[in-house]
PDB file of C-alpha atoms in Angstrom:
ATOM      1  CA  UNK A   1       0.046   0.045  -0.014  1.00  0.00           C
ATOM      2  CA  UNK A   2       1.691   3.592  -1.265  1.00  0.00           C
ATOM      3  CA  UNK A   3       1.045   5.624   1.635  1.00  0.00           C
ATOM      4  CA  UNK A   4       2.847   9.214   1.904  1.00  0.00           C
ATOM      5  CA  UNK A   5       3.961  10.728   5.397  1.00  0.00           C
ATOM      6  CA  UNK A   6       5.344  14.253   5.534  1.00  0.00           C
ATOM      7  CA  UNK A   7       5.559  16.458   8.292  1.00  0.00           C
ATOM      8  CA  UNK A   8       1.974  17.839   8.952  1.00  0.00           C
ATOM      9  CA  UNK A   9       0.895  15.515   5.830  1.00  0.00           C
ATOM     10  CA  UNK A  10      -0.038  11.686   6.399  1.00  0.00           C
ATOM     11  CA  UNK A  11      -2.391  10.265   3.623  1.00  0.00           C
ATOM     12  CA  UNK A  12      -2.878   7.191   1.277  1.00  0.00           C
ATOM     13  CA  UNK A  13      -1.842   8.249  -2.259  1.00  0.00           C
ATOM     14  CA  UNK A  14      -4.083   5.810  -3.781  1.00  0.00           C
ATOM     15  CA  UNK A  15      -7.323   6.874  -2.130  1.00  0.00           C
ATOM     16  CA  UNK A  16      -6.913  10.757  -1.363  1.00  0.00           C
ATOM     17  CA  UNK A  17      -9.548  12.617  -3.952  1.00  0.00           C
ATOM     18  CA  UNK A  18      -7.952  16.219  -2.986  1.00  0.00           C
ATOM     19  CA  UNK A  19      -6.325  17.193  -5.819  1.00  0.00           C
ATOM     20  CA  UNK A  20      -4.431  20.097  -4.200  1.00  0.00           C
ATOM     21  CA  UNK A  21      -2.929  17.482  -1.509  1.00  0.00           C
ATOM     22  CA  UNK A  22      -2.040  15.384  -4.548  1.00  0.00           C
ATOM     23  CA  UNK A  23      -0.031  18.046  -6.465  1.00  0.00           C
ATOM     24  CA  UNK A  24       1.701  19.125  -3.181  1.00  0.00           C
ATOM     25  CA  UNK A  25       2.577  15.442  -2.859  1.00  0.00           C
ATOM     26  CA  UNK A  26       3.752  15.143  -6.297  1.00  0.00           C
ATOM     27  CA  UNK A  27       5.880  18.211  -6.112  1.00  0.00           C
ATOM     28  CA  UNK A  28       7.572  16.995  -2.641  1.00  0.00           C
ATOM     29  CA  UNK A  29       8.116  14.021  -4.474  1.00  0.00           C
ATOM     30  CA  UNK A  30       9.608  15.107  -7.518  1.00  0.00           C
ATOM     31  CA  UNK A  31      11.895  17.254  -5.476  1.00  0.00           C
ATOM     32  CA  UNK A  32      13.012  14.667  -3.470  1.00  0.00           C
ATOM     33  CA  UNK A  33      14.180  12.390  -6.346  1.00  0.00           C
ATOM     34  CA  UNK A  34      16.007  15.415  -7.763  1.00  0.00           C
ATOM     35  CA  UNK A  35      17.656  15.379  -4.320  1.00  0.00           C
ATOM     36  CA  UNK A  36      18.202  11.808  -4.250  1.00  0.00           C
ATOM     37  CA  UNK A  37      19.720  11.794  -7.841  1.00  0.00           C
ATOM     38  CA  UNK A  38      22.249  14.536  -7.460  1.00  0.00           C
ATOM     39  CA  UNK A  39      23.427  11.986  -4.264  1.00  0.00           C
ATOM     40  CA  UNK A  40      23.487   9.173  -6.485  1.00  0.00           C
ATOM     41  CA  UNK A  41      25.424  10.965  -9.037  1.00  0.00           C
ATOM     42  CA  UNK A  42      27.871  12.493  -6.643  1.00  0.00           C
ATOM     43  CA  UNK A  43      28.386   9.004  -4.541  1.00  0.00           C
ATOM     44  CA  UNK A  44      28.828   7.098  -8.184  1.00  0.00           C
ATOM     45  CA  UNK A  45      31.760   9.934  -9.069  1.00  0.00           C
ATOM     46  CA  UNK A  46      33.164   9.223  -5.484  1.00  0.00           C
ATOM     47  CA  UNK A  47      33.291   5.185  -6.120  1.00  0.00           C
ATOM     48  CA  UNK A  48      34.924   5.468  -9.262  1.00  0.00           C
ATOM     49  CA  UNK A  49      37.259   7.605  -8.809  1.00  0.00           C
ATOM     50  CA  UNK A  50      38.335   5.635  -5.675  1.00  0.00           C
ATOM     51  CA  UNK A  51      38.282   2.336  -7.895  1.00  0.00           C
ATOM     52  CA  UNK A  52      40.654   4.274 -10.495  1.00  0.00           C
ATOM     53  CA  UNK A  53      38.084   4.409 -13.192  1.00  0.00           C
ATOM     54  CA  UNK A  54      38.747   6.997 -16.036  1.00  0.00           C
ATOM     55  CA  UNK A  55      36.312   9.817 -16.763  1.00  0.00           C
ATOM     56  CA  UNK A  56      35.160   7.925 -19.830  1.00  0.00           C
ATOM     57  CA  UNK A  57      33.641   5.090 -17.920  1.00  0.00           C
ATOM     58  CA  UNK A  58      32.346   7.443 -15.594  1.00  0.00           C
ATOM     59  CA  UNK A  59      30.606   9.429 -18.060  1.00  0.00           C
ATOM     60  CA  UNK A  60      28.975   5.985 -19.723  1.00  0.00           C
ATOM     61  CA  UNK A  61      27.766   4.579 -15.916  1.00  0.00           C
ATOM     62  CA  UNK A  62      26.321   8.256 -15.366  1.00  0.00           C
ATOM     63  CA  UNK A  63      24.314   8.341 -18.848  1.00  0.00           C
ATOM     64  CA  UNK A  64      23.129   4.889 -17.928  1.00  0.00           C
ATOM     65  CA  UNK A  65      21.531   6.242 -14.411  1.00  0.00           C
ATOM     66  CA  UNK A  66      20.056   9.012 -16.370  1.00  0.00           C
ATOM     67  CA  UNK A  67      18.664   6.625 -18.930  1.00  0.00           C
ATOM     68  CA  UNK A  68      16.885   4.522 -16.068  1.00  0.00           C
ATOM     69  CA  UNK A  69      15.859   7.667 -14.244  1.00  0.00           C
ATOM     70  CA  UNK A  70      14.190   8.698 -17.267  1.00  0.00           C
ATOM     71  CA  UNK A  71      12.639   5.281 -17.890  1.00  0.00           C
ATOM     72  CA  UNK A  72      10.992   5.188 -14.537  1.00  0.00           C
ATOM     73  CA  UNK A  73      10.296   8.725 -14.526  1.00  0.00           C
ATOM     74  CA  UNK A  74       8.037   8.224 -17.784  1.00  0.00           C
ATOM     75  CA  UNK A  75       6.716   5.051 -16.359  1.00  0.00           C
ATOM     76  CA  UNK A  76       5.214   6.823 -13.001  1.00  0.00           C
ATOM     77  CA  UNK A  77       4.464  10.182 -14.588  1.00  0.00           C
ATOM     78  CA  UNK A  78       4.011   9.196 -18.272  1.00  0.00           C
ATOM     79  CA  UNK A  79       0.516   8.539 -20.241  1.00  0.00           C
ATOM     80  CA  UNK A  80      -0.387   5.391 -18.899  1.00  0.00           C
ATOM     81  CA  UNK A  81      -0.555   6.670 -15.409  1.00  0.00           C
ATOM     82  CA  UNK A  82      -3.644   8.936 -16.029  1.00  0.00           C
ATOM     83  CA  UNK A  83      -6.272   6.997 -16.933  1.00  0.00           C
ATOM     84  CA  UNK A  84      -8.588   8.399 -19.840  1.00  0.00           C
ATOM     85  CA  UNK A  85     -10.780   6.992 -22.061  1.00  0.00           C
ATOM     86  CA  UNK A  86      -9.963   5.495 -24.859  1.00  0.00           C
ATOM     87  CA  UNK A  87     -10.830   7.433 -27.555  1.00  0.00           C
ATOM     88  CA  UNK A  88      -8.910  10.211 -25.856  1.00  0.00           C
ATOM     89  CA  UNK A  89      -5.774   8.306 -26.176  1.00  0.00           C
ATOM     90  CA  UNK A  90      -6.132   7.152 -29.739  1.00  0.00           C
ATOM     91  CA  UNK A  91      -6.790  10.584 -30.925  1.00  0.00           C
ATOM     92  CA  UNK A  92      -2.967  11.376 -30.744  1.00  0.00           C
ATOM     93  CA  UNK A  93      -1.739   8.482 -31.860  1.00  0.00           C
ATOM     94  CA  UNK A  94      -3.424   7.294 -35.028  1.00  0.00           C
ATOM     95  CA  UNK A  95      -5.873   8.712 -37.789  1.00  0.00           C
ATOM     96  CA  UNK A  96      -9.486   7.732 -37.550  1.00  0.00           C
ATOM     97  CA  UNK A  97     -10.982   5.348 -39.935  1.00  0.00           C
ATOM     98  CA  UNK A  98     -12.975   6.540 -42.970  1.00  0.00           C
ATOM     99  CA  UNK A  99     -16.455   5.816 -41.613  1.00  0.00           C
ATOM    100  CA  UNK A 100     -18.947   4.040 -43.777  1.00  0.00           C
ATOM    101  CA  UNK A 101     -22.882   4.249 -44.345  1.00  0.00           C
ATOM    102  CA  UNK A 102     -23.829   7.407 -42.256  1.00  0.00           C
ATOM    103  CA  UNK A 103     -26.186   9.298 -44.334  1.00  0.00           C
ATOM    104  CA  UNK A 104     -26.101   9.727 -48.244  1.00  0.00           C
ATOM    105  CA  UNK A 105     -23.869  11.610 -50.734  1.00  0.00           C
ATOM    106  CA  UNK A 106     -24.680  14.570 -52.648  1.00  0.00           C
ATOM    107  CA  UNK A 107     -25.910  13.789 -55.827  1.00  0.00           C
ATOM    108  CA  UNK A 108     -26.100  16.860 -57.981  1.00  0.00           C
ATOM    109  CA  UNK A 109     -26.139  15.733 -61.211  1.00  0.00           C
ATOM    110  CA  UNK A 110     -29.406  13.527 -60.535  1.00  0.00           C
ATOM    111  CA  UNK A 111     -32.482  14.597 -62.440  1.00  0.00           C
ATOM    112  CA  UNK A 112     -35.359  15.458 -59.754  1.00  0.00           C
ATOM    113  CA  UNK A 113     -38.925  15.010 -60.103  1.00  0.00           C
ATOM    114  CA  UNK A 114     -41.249  16.724 -57.606  1.00  0.00           C
ATOM    115  CA  UNK A 115     -44.272  14.419 -57.078  1.00  0.00           C
ATOM    116  CA  UNK A 116     -47.081  15.427 -54.582  1.00  0.00           C
ATOM    117  CA  UNK A 117     -49.181  12.806 -53.112  1.00  0.00           C
ATOM    118  CA  UNK A 118     -52.904  13.521 -52.099  1.00  0.00           C
ATOM    119  CA  UNK A 119     -55.207  11.782 -50.316  1.00  0.00           C
ATOM    120  CA  UNK A 120     -58.399   9.970 -51.743  1.00  0.00           C
ATOM    121  CA  UNK A 121     -61.439  10.903 -50.733  1.00  0.00           C
ATOM    122  CA  UNK A 122     -62.599   8.204 -48.247  1.00  0.00           C
ATOM    123  CA  UNK A 123     -59.078   8.816 -46.432  1.00  0.00           C
ATOM    124  CA  UNK A 124     -59.990  12.408 -46.127  1.00  0.00           C
ATOM    125  CA  UNK A 125     -62.727  11.388 -43.179  1.00  0.00           C
ATOM    126  CA  UNK A 126     -61.864  10.978 -39.403  1.00  0.00           C
ATOM    127  CA  UNK A 127     -61.886   7.246 -38.861  1.00  0.00           C
ATOM    128  CA  UNK A 128     -63.450   7.522 -35.070  1.00  0.00           C
ATOM    129  CA  UNK A 129     -65.926  10.151 -36.027  1.00  0.00           C
ATOM    130  CA  UNK A 130     -66.792  10.499 -39.540  1.00  0.00           C
ATOM    131  CA  UNK A 131     -65.909  14.175 -39.925  1.00  0.00           C
ATOM    132  CA  UNK A 132     -63.711  15.923 -42.333  1.00  0.00           C
ATOM    133  CA  UNK A 133     -60.164  16.223 -42.386  1.00  0.00           C
ATOM    134  CA  UNK A 134     -58.929  19.378 -43.491  1.00  0.00           C
ATOM    135  CA  UNK A 135     -55.176  19.774 -44.558  1.00  0.00           C
ATOM    136  CA  UNK A 136     -53.244  22.177 -42.194  1.00  0.00           C
ATOM    137  CA  UNK A 137     -51.410  25.372 -43.795  1.00  0.00           C
ATOM    138  CA  UNK A 138     -48.093  25.528 -43.745  1.00  0.00           C
ATOM    139  CA  UNK A 139     -47.351  21.617 -41.988  1.00  0.00           C
ATOM    140  CA  UNK A 140     -46.172  19.098 -44.812  1.00  0.00           C
ATOM    141  CA  UNK A 141     -43.639  16.110 -44.877  1.00  0.00           C
ATOM    142  CA  UNK A 142     -40.872  15.901 -47.625  1.00  0.00           C
ATOM    143  CA  UNK A 143     -38.964  13.305 -48.566  1.00  0.00           C
ATOM    144  CA  UNK A 144     -36.237  12.406 -51.066  1.00  0.00           C
ATOM    145  CA  UNK A 145     -36.150   8.778 -52.979  1.00  0.00           C
ATOM    146  CA  UNK A 146     -33.391   7.902 -55.301  1.00  0.00           C
ATOM    147  CA  UNK A 147     -34.180   4.673 -57.455  1.00  0.00           C
ATOM    148  CA  UNK A 148     -31.092   3.076 -58.595  1.00  0.00           C
ATOM    149  CA  UNK A 149     -30.965   1.848 -62.321  1.00  0.00           C
ATOM    150  CA  UNK A 150     -27.973  -0.856 -62.650  1.00  0.00           C
TER     151      UNK A 150
END
């Protein structure tokens, strides 16, 4: 279980919901990490010089330590440490595939034919009371129909 203890601060990092407290803990942990890395570099230099190793070997060892630190920092604070919806993660990684079947394409060169459909006389009467049905002005339905000829 991951817990954070600091003077005047003690809480569980895994269950803490207060963003400001988590931000403070992250800043303190980052500062402590930098201090420890500087200490490791200093001690590595002392050890290598005590063992009589040359500057080139020392430089290679320091580069390896820095690479390991960058890798671990990436694991801790990288993109995978924040859980995001899958769609958000994919947006930056790869383009979306083209979608199919989402609405008709415009066909400006097709000939159009307007047809008005009217009701026959028996359909102009109310089926319940037998009264006459009247057309409501300004209310109509519009539809497009495409006949495919192969």
